[in-house]
Amino acid sequence: MAEGELKDMEQFFDDLSDSFSGTEPEVHKTSVVGLFLRHMILAYSKLSFSQVFKLYTALQQYFQNGEKKTVEDADMELTSRDEGERKMEKEELDVSVREEEVSCSGPLSQKQAEFFLSQQASLLKNDETKALTPASLQKELNNLLKFNPDFAEAHYLSYLNNLRVQDVFSSTHSLLHYFDRLILTGAESKSNGEEGYGRSLRYAALNLAALHCRFGH
């Protein structure tokens, strides 16, 4: 799982849930192991997309550190060779994950879409050169929105992407759609009542003003 992709970790937790089903389940819910697994599954299901990504990267780091310690116990020649192979495997893994995650020709699962958006937003913020090109990213976002037009986070990433190319019309369009979807889904108003709804409107006006200020309007 640590050597695989994010979807492999999702499949792992799905398989854990399946272990309780059937007439003769592999694990009984009330057993010590069953209680532990149920607690783990429940904790995972409550994670946000950014927390799932952090868990995935932490698992990879833990696995790679274990590999590194094992290799360091070998002789210098073997260590040098293994480190080179491991570096190549890591580069191939990065390419594999990247190609898999940006392939949005069909509808993605909610967590796959959230992971893709989180990954690209983080790259735009921390290292824009590693993110998809503006044209490629916009193409993938359009595919996401084709299957889920009310995906507020996709509209927000589209807004950030259009800022990169100084496209004032598309930036404004995406920003307005983001707050429209955010308010329509009721995420703020459900948790904070009318105050949450009003706060969303104020944030929308503030961000729109900041956008026009950025373009010197």
PDB file of C-alpha atoms in Angstrom:
ATOM      1  CA  MET A   1       0.000   0.000   0.000  1.00  0.00           C
ATOM      2  CA  ALA A   2       2.829   2.443   0.865  1.00  0.00           C
ATOM      3  CA  GLU A   3       4.447   1.739  -2.493  1.00  0.00           C
ATOM      4  CA  GLY A   4       1.187   2.182  -4.368  1.00  0.00           C
ATOM      5  CA  GLU A   5      -1.089   5.121  -5.076  1.00  0.00           C
ATOM      6  CA  LEU A   6      -3.676   6.964  -3.028  1.00  0.00           C
ATOM      7  CA  LYS A   7      -6.451   4.820  -4.448  1.00  0.00           C
ATOM      8  CA  ASP A   8      -4.680   1.743  -3.037  1.00  0.00           C
ATOM      9  CA  MET A   9      -5.026   3.165   0.456  1.00  0.00           C
ATOM     10  CA  GLU A  10      -8.720   3.844  -0.183  1.00  0.00           C
ATOM     11  CA  GLN A  11      -9.125   0.263  -1.409  1.00  0.00           C
ATOM     12  CA  PHE A  12      -7.382  -1.003   1.738  1.00  0.00           C
ATOM     13  CA  PHE A  13      -9.960   0.648   3.988  1.00  0.00           C
ATOM     14  CA  ASP A  14     -12.797  -0.552   1.743  1.00  0.00           C
ATOM     15  CA  ASP A  15     -11.482  -4.089   2.083  1.00  0.00           C
ATOM     16  CA  LEU A  16     -11.359  -3.693   5.861  1.00  0.00           C
ATOM     17  CA  SER A  17     -15.052  -2.813   5.873  1.00  0.00           C
ATOM     18  CA  ASP A  18     -15.837  -5.853   3.726  1.00  0.00           C
ATOM     19  CA  SER A  19     -14.142  -8.136   6.273  1.00  0.00           C
ATOM     20  CA  PHE A  20     -17.173  -7.692   8.572  1.00  0.00           C
ATOM     21  CA  SER A  21     -19.752  -8.671   5.956  1.00  0.00           C
ATOM     22  CA  GLY A  22     -21.053 -12.054   4.893  1.00  0.00           C
ATOM     23  CA  THR A  23     -22.541 -14.966   6.773  1.00  0.00           C
ATOM     24  CA  GLU A  24     -19.094 -15.956   8.003  1.00  0.00           C
ATOM     25  CA  PRO A  25     -17.159 -12.691   8.386  1.00  0.00           C
ATOM     26  CA  GLU A  26     -13.389 -12.779   8.579  1.00  0.00           C
ATOM     27  CA  VAL A  27     -13.493 -10.611  11.710  1.00  0.00           C
ATOM     28  CA  HIS A  28     -16.265 -10.332  14.303  1.00  0.00           C
ATOM     29  CA  LYS A  29     -17.285  -6.775  15.137  1.00  0.00           C
ATOM     30  CA  THR A  30     -17.212  -7.339  18.879  1.00  0.00           C
ATOM     31  CA  SER A  31     -13.785  -8.997  18.982  1.00  0.00           C
ATOM     32  CA  VAL A  32     -10.710  -7.065  20.107  1.00  0.00           C
ATOM     33  CA  VAL A  33      -9.390  -6.950  16.546  1.00  0.00           C
ATOM     34  CA  GLY A  34     -12.840  -6.077  15.220  1.00  0.00           C
ATOM     35  CA  LEU A  35     -13.244  -3.161  17.622  1.00  0.00           C
ATOM     36  CA  PHE A  36      -9.814  -1.853  16.689  1.00  0.00           C
ATOM     37  CA  LEU A  37     -10.495  -2.108  12.946  1.00  0.00           C
ATOM     38  CA  ARG A  38     -13.896  -0.440  13.277  1.00  0.00           C
ATOM     39  CA  HIS A  39     -12.311   2.404  15.228  1.00  0.00           C
ATOM     40  CA  MET A  40      -9.654   2.776  12.528  1.00  0.00           C
ATOM     41  CA  ILE A  41     -12.217   2.750   9.708  1.00  0.00           C
ATOM     42  CA  LEU A  42     -14.368   5.326  11.505  1.00  0.00           C
ATOM     43  CA  ALA A  43     -11.364   7.609  12.079  1.00  0.00           C
ATOM     44  CA  TYR A  44     -10.379   7.354   8.404  1.00  0.00           C
ATOM     45  CA  SER A  45     -13.896   8.092   7.160  1.00  0.00           C
ATOM     46  CA  LYS A  46     -13.922  11.344   9.169  1.00  0.00           C
ATOM     47  CA  LEU A  47     -10.726  12.661   7.558  1.00  0.00           C
ATOM     48  CA  SER A  48     -10.949  15.573   5.148  1.00  0.00           C
ATOM     49  CA  PHE A  49      -9.286  15.282   1.750  1.00  0.00           C
ATOM     50  CA  SER A  50      -6.223  17.218   2.947  1.00  0.00           C
ATOM     51  CA  GLN A  51      -5.911  14.948   5.989  1.00  0.00           C
ATOM     52  CA  VAL A  52      -6.176  11.847   3.788  1.00  0.00           C
ATOM     53  CA  PHE A  53      -3.360  13.195   1.619  1.00  0.00           C
ATOM     54  CA  LYS A  54      -1.214  13.887   4.706  1.00  0.00           C
ATOM     55  CA  LEU A  55      -1.826  10.365   5.967  1.00  0.00           C
ATOM     56  CA  TYR A  56      -0.814   8.954   2.584  1.00  0.00           C
ATOM     57  CA  THR A  57       2.416  10.980   2.422  1.00  0.00           C
ATOM     58  CA  ALA A  58       3.258  10.168   6.066  1.00  0.00           C
ATOM     59  CA  LEU A  59       2.828   6.451   5.316  1.00  0.00           C
ATOM     60  CA  GLN A  60       5.119   6.742   2.319  1.00  0.00           C
ATOM     61  CA  GLN A  61       7.734   8.588   4.375  1.00  0.00           C
ATOM     62  CA  TYR A  62       7.593   5.981   7.135  1.00  0.00           C
ATOM     63  CA  PHE A  63       8.030   3.163   4.635  1.00  0.00           C
ATOM     64  CA  GLN A  64      10.917   4.894   2.854  1.00  0.00           C
ATOM     65  CA  ASN A  65      12.695   5.607   6.140  1.00  0.00           C
ATOM     66  CA  GLY A  66      12.520   1.903   6.984  1.00  0.00           C
ATOM     67  CA  GLU A  67      13.969   1.018   3.613  1.00  0.00           C
ATOM     68  CA  LYS A  68      16.742   3.559   4.051  1.00  0.00           C
ATOM     69  CA  LYS A  69      17.767   2.152   7.440  1.00  0.00           C
ATOM     70  CA  THR A  70      17.951  -1.369   6.012  1.00  0.00           C
ATOM     71  CA  VAL A  71      20.070  -0.257   3.107  1.00  0.00           C
ATOM     72  CA  GLU A  72      22.476   1.668   5.358  1.00  0.00           C
ATOM     73  CA  ASP A  73      23.350  -1.597   7.121  1.00  0.00           C
ATOM     74  CA  ALA A  74      24.706  -3.069   3.869  1.00  0.00           C
ATOM     75  CA  ASP A  75      28.140  -2.401   2.359  1.00  0.00           C
ATOM     76  CA  MET A  76      28.919   0.882   0.559  1.00  0.00           C
ATOM     77  CA  GLU A  77      28.692  -0.516  -2.941  1.00  0.00           C
ATOM     78  CA  LEU A  78      25.345  -2.179  -2.343  1.00  0.00           C
ATOM     79  CA  THR A  79      24.056   0.949  -0.582  1.00  0.00           C
ATOM     80  CA  SER A  80      25.018   3.169  -3.495  1.00  0.00           C
ATOM     81  CA  ARG A  81      23.351   0.892  -6.014  1.00  0.00           C
ATOM     82  CA  ASP A  82      20.160   0.447  -3.999  1.00  0.00           C
ATOM     83  CA  GLU A  83      19.810   4.182  -3.365  1.00  0.00           C
ATOM     84  CA  GLY A  84      20.062   4.839  -7.088  1.00  0.00           C
ATOM     85  CA  GLU A  85      17.399   2.223  -7.821  1.00  0.00           C
ATOM     86  CA  ARG A  86      15.162   3.566  -5.083  1.00  0.00           C
ATOM     87  CA  LYS A  87      15.508   7.098  -6.418  1.00  0.00           C
ATOM     88  CA  MET A  88      14.494   5.884  -9.870  1.00  0.00           C
ATOM     89  CA  GLU A  89      11.523   4.005  -8.433  1.00  0.00           C
ATOM     90  CA  LYS A  90      10.438   7.128  -6.530  1.00  0.00           C
ATOM     91  CA  GLU A  91      10.607   9.194  -9.718  1.00  0.00           C
ATOM     92  CA  GLU A  92       8.601   6.571 -11.592  1.00  0.00           C
ATOM     93  CA  LEU A  93       6.064   6.475  -8.764  1.00  0.00           C
ATOM     94  CA  ASP A  94       5.679  10.249  -8.884  1.00  0.00           C
ATOM     95  CA  VAL A  95       5.005  10.100 -12.613  1.00  0.00           C
ATOM     96  CA  SER A  96       2.586   7.203 -12.174  1.00  0.00           C
ATOM     97  CA  VAL A  97       0.590   8.997  -9.463  1.00  0.00           C
ATOM     98  CA  ARG A  98       0.594  12.233 -11.431  1.00  0.00           C
ATOM     99  CA  GLU A  99      -0.666  10.607 -14.624  1.00  0.00           C
ATOM    100  CA  GLU A 100      -3.304   8.617 -12.757  1.00  0.00           C
ATOM    101  CA  GLU A 101      -4.608  11.501 -10.700  1.00  0.00           C
ATOM    102  CA  VAL A 102      -4.855  14.003 -13.561  1.00  0.00           C
ATOM    103  CA  SER A 103      -6.720  11.603 -15.808  1.00  0.00           C
ATOM    104  CA  CYS A 104     -10.243  12.935 -15.355  1.00  0.00           C
ATOM    105  CA  SER A 105     -11.803  11.641 -18.571  1.00  0.00           C
ATOM    106  CA  GLY A 106     -14.469   9.890 -16.493  1.00  0.00           C
ATOM    107  CA  PRO A 107     -16.173  10.678 -13.202  1.00  0.00           C
ATOM    108  CA  LEU A 108     -13.803  10.379 -10.224  1.00  0.00           C
ATOM    109  CA  SER A 109     -14.775   9.366  -6.735  1.00  0.00           C
ATOM    110  CA  GLN A 110     -15.253  12.210  -4.279  1.00  0.00           C
ATOM    111  CA  LYS A 111     -11.945  11.497  -2.556  1.00  0.00           C
ATOM    112  CA  GLN A 112     -10.053  11.171  -5.847  1.00  0.00           C
ATOM    113  CA  ALA A 113     -11.379  14.544  -6.987  1.00  0.00           C
ATOM    114  CA  GLU A 114     -10.624  16.153  -3.628  1.00  0.00           C
ATOM    115  CA  PHE A 115      -7.095  14.734  -3.680  1.00  0.00           C
ATOM    116  CA  PHE A 116      -6.489  16.098  -7.174  1.00  0.00           C
ATOM    117  CA  LEU A 117      -7.753  19.555  -6.204  1.00  0.00           C
ATOM    118  CA  SER A 118      -5.766  19.577  -2.965  1.00  0.00           C
ATOM    119  CA  GLN A 119      -2.598  18.467  -4.731  1.00  0.00           C
ATOM    120  CA  GLN A 120      -2.809  21.099  -7.473  1.00  0.00           C
ATOM    121  CA  ALA A 121      -3.784  23.896  -5.067  1.00  0.00           C
ATOM    122  CA  SER A 122      -0.808  23.047  -2.865  1.00  0.00           C
ATOM    123  CA  LEU A 123       1.533  23.072  -5.870  1.00  0.00           C
ATOM    124  CA  LEU A 124       0.181  26.420  -7.068  1.00  0.00           C
ATOM    125  CA  LYS A 125       0.830  27.849  -3.608  1.00  0.00           C
ATOM    126  CA  ASN A 126       4.233  26.298  -2.890  1.00  0.00           C
ATOM    127  CA  ASP A 127       5.855  25.424  -6.226  1.00  0.00           C
ATOM    128  CA  GLU A 128       3.911  26.492  -9.292  1.00  0.00           C
ATOM    129  CA  THR A 129       6.444  24.924 -11.672  1.00  0.00           C
ATOM    130  CA  LYS A 130       5.410  21.437 -10.506  1.00  0.00           C
ATOM    131  CA  ALA A 131       1.709  22.031 -11.072  1.00  0.00           C
ATOM    132  CA  LEU A 132      -0.011  21.284 -14.346  1.00  0.00           C
ATOM    133  CA  THR A 133       0.268  23.965 -16.997  1.00  0.00           C
ATOM    134  CA  PRO A 134      -2.619  26.469 -16.970  1.00  0.00           C
ATOM    135  CA  ALA A 135      -4.157  24.959 -20.109  1.00  0.00           C
ATOM    136  CA  SER A 136      -3.844  21.350 -18.895  1.00  0.00           C
ATOM    137  CA  LEU A 137      -5.157  22.153 -15.439  1.00  0.00           C
ATOM    138  CA  GLN A 138      -8.131  24.042 -16.833  1.00  0.00           C
ATOM    139  CA  LYS A 139      -8.940  21.101 -19.100  1.00  0.00           C
ATOM    140  CA  GLU A 140      -9.001  18.723 -16.130  1.00  0.00           C
ATOM    141  CA  LEU A 141     -11.087  21.149 -14.073  1.00  0.00           C
ATOM    142  CA  ASN A 142     -13.585  21.458 -16.905  1.00  0.00           C
ATOM    143  CA  ASN A 143     -13.851  17.645 -16.969  1.00  0.00           C
ATOM    144  CA  LEU A 144     -14.462  17.565 -13.212  1.00  0.00           C
ATOM    145  CA  LEU A 145     -17.112  20.259 -13.446  1.00  0.00           C
ATOM    146  CA  LYS A 146     -18.786  18.480 -16.348  1.00  0.00           C
ATOM    147  CA  PHE A 147     -19.619  15.587 -14.006  1.00  0.00           C
ATOM    148  CA  ASN A 148     -20.159  17.736 -10.908  1.00  0.00           C
ATOM    149  CA  PRO A 149     -20.916  21.390 -11.770  1.00  0.00           C
ATOM    150  CA  ASP A 150     -21.624  22.216  -8.116  1.00  0.00           C
ATOM    151  CA  PHE A 151     -18.118  21.247  -6.944  1.00  0.00           C
ATOM    152  CA  ALA A 152     -17.234  24.552  -5.253  1.00  0.00           C
ATOM    153  CA  GLU A 153     -13.559  23.702  -4.702  1.00  0.00           C
ATOM    154  CA  ALA A 154     -13.075  23.035  -8.431  1.00  0.00           C
ATOM    155  CA  HIS A 155     -14.394  26.510  -9.235  1.00  0.00           C
ATOM    156  CA  TYR A 156     -11.988  28.008  -6.694  1.00  0.00           C
ATOM    157  CA  LEU A 157      -8.987  26.211  -8.191  1.00  0.00           C
ATOM    158  CA  SER A 158     -10.141  27.406 -11.605  1.00  0.00           C
ATOM    159  CA  TYR A 159     -10.103  30.934 -10.178  1.00  0.00           C
ATOM    160  CA  LEU A 160      -6.505  30.484  -8.948  1.00  0.00           C
ATOM    161  CA  ASN A 161      -5.484  28.955 -12.262  1.00  0.00           C
ATOM    162  CA  ASN A 162      -6.886  31.849 -14.272  1.00  0.00           C
ATOM    163  CA  LEU A 163      -5.078  34.314 -12.043  1.00  0.00           C
ATOM    164  CA  ARG A 164      -1.826  32.744 -13.258  1.00  0.00           C
ATOM    165  CA  VAL A 165      -2.516  33.869 -16.816  1.00  0.00           C
ATOM    166  CA  GLN A 166      -4.055  37.213 -15.806  1.00  0.00           C
ATOM    167  CA  ASP A 167      -7.441  36.304 -17.297  1.00  0.00           C
ATOM    168  CA  VAL A 168      -9.702  38.770 -15.517  1.00  0.00           C
ATOM    169  CA  PHE A 169     -12.950  37.570 -17.113  1.00  0.00           C
ATOM    170  CA  SER A 170     -12.441  33.879 -16.351  1.00  0.00           C
ATOM    171  CA  SER A 171     -11.071  34.647 -12.870  1.00  0.00           C
ATOM    172  CA  THR A 172     -14.160  36.676 -12.006  1.00  0.00           C
ATOM    173  CA  HIS A 173     -16.444  34.052 -13.521  1.00  0.00           C
ATOM    174  CA  SER A 174     -14.850  31.224 -11.484  1.00  0.00           C
ATOM    175  CA  LEU A 175     -14.790  33.232  -8.260  1.00  0.00           C
ATOM    176  CA  LEU A 176     -18.484  34.071  -8.530  1.00  0.00           C
ATOM    177  CA  HIS A 177     -19.339  30.443  -9.284  1.00  0.00           C
ATOM    178  CA  TYR A 178     -17.297  29.317  -6.272  1.00  0.00           C
ATOM    179  CA  PHE A 179     -19.241  31.465  -3.811  1.00  0.00           C
ATOM    180  CA  ASP A 180     -22.547  30.696  -5.550  1.00  0.00           C
ATOM    181  CA  ARG A 181     -21.949  26.963  -5.075  1.00  0.00           C
ATOM    182  CA  LEU A 182     -20.622  27.439  -1.564  1.00  0.00           C
ATOM    183  CA  ILE A 183     -23.760  29.273  -0.508  1.00  0.00           C
ATOM    184  CA  LEU A 184     -26.143  27.009  -2.433  1.00  0.00           C
ATOM    185  CA  THR A 185     -24.750  23.877  -0.789  1.00  0.00           C
ATOM    186  CA  GLY A 186     -25.558  25.456   2.567  1.00  0.00           C
ATOM    187  CA  ALA A 187     -22.262  24.385   4.160  1.00  0.00           C
ATOM    188  CA  GLU A 188     -21.877  27.636   6.071  1.00  0.00           C
ATOM    189  CA  SER A 189     -25.531  28.261   6.863  1.00  0.00           C
ATOM    190  CA  LYS A 190     -26.123  24.725   8.161  1.00  0.00           C
ATOM    191  CA  SER A 191     -23.333  24.996  10.714  1.00  0.00           C
ATOM    192  CA  ASN A 192     -23.658  28.657  11.636  1.00  0.00           C
ATOM    193  CA  GLY A 193     -27.221  29.611  10.755  1.00  0.00           C
ATOM    194  CA  GLU A 194     -27.961  32.999   9.208  1.00  0.00           C
ATOM    195  CA  GLU A 195     -24.626  34.325  10.446  1.00  0.00           C
ATOM    196  CA  GLY A 196     -22.831  31.741   8.306  1.00  0.00           C
ATOM    197  CA  TYR A 197     -24.850  32.756   5.237  1.00  0.00           C
ATOM    198  CA  GLY A 198     -24.107  36.435   5.787  1.00  0.00           C
ATOM    199  CA  ARG A 199     -20.428  35.730   6.350  1.00  0.00           C
ATOM    200  CA  SER A 200     -20.205  33.901   3.010  1.00  0.00           C
ATOM    201  CA  LEU A 201     -21.692  36.917   1.251  1.00  0.00           C
ATOM    202  CA  ARG A 202     -19.207  39.240   2.952  1.00  0.00           C
ATOM    203  CA  TYR A 203     -16.288  37.026   1.991  1.00  0.00           C
ATOM    204  CA  ALA A 204     -17.568  36.927  -1.594  1.00  0.00           C
ATOM    205  CA  ALA A 205     -17.717  40.729  -1.789  1.00  0.00           C
ATOM    206  CA  LEU A 206     -14.286  41.078  -0.176  1.00  0.00           C
ATOM    207  CA  ASN A 207     -12.650  38.588  -2.551  1.00  0.00           C
ATOM    208  CA  LEU A 208     -14.286  40.171  -5.571  1.00  0.00           C
ATOM    209  CA  ALA A 209     -13.011  43.598  -4.491  1.00  0.00           C
ATOM    210  CA  ALA A 210      -9.512  42.167  -3.995  1.00  0.00           C
ATOM    211  CA  LEU A 211      -9.648  40.640  -7.475  1.00  0.00           C
ATOM    212  CA  HIS A 212     -10.566  43.956  -9.119  1.00  0.00           C
ATOM    213  CA  CYS A 213      -7.865  45.689  -7.078  1.00  0.00           C
ATOM    214  CA  ARG A 214      -5.294  43.162  -8.321  1.00  0.00           C
ATOM    215  CA  PHE A 215      -6.152  43.956 -11.921  1.00  0.00           C
ATOM    216  CA  GLY A 216      -6.061  47.709 -11.228  1.00  0.00           C
ATOM    217  CA  HIS A 217      -9.743  48.393 -11.782  1.00  0.00           C
TER     218      HIS A 217
END
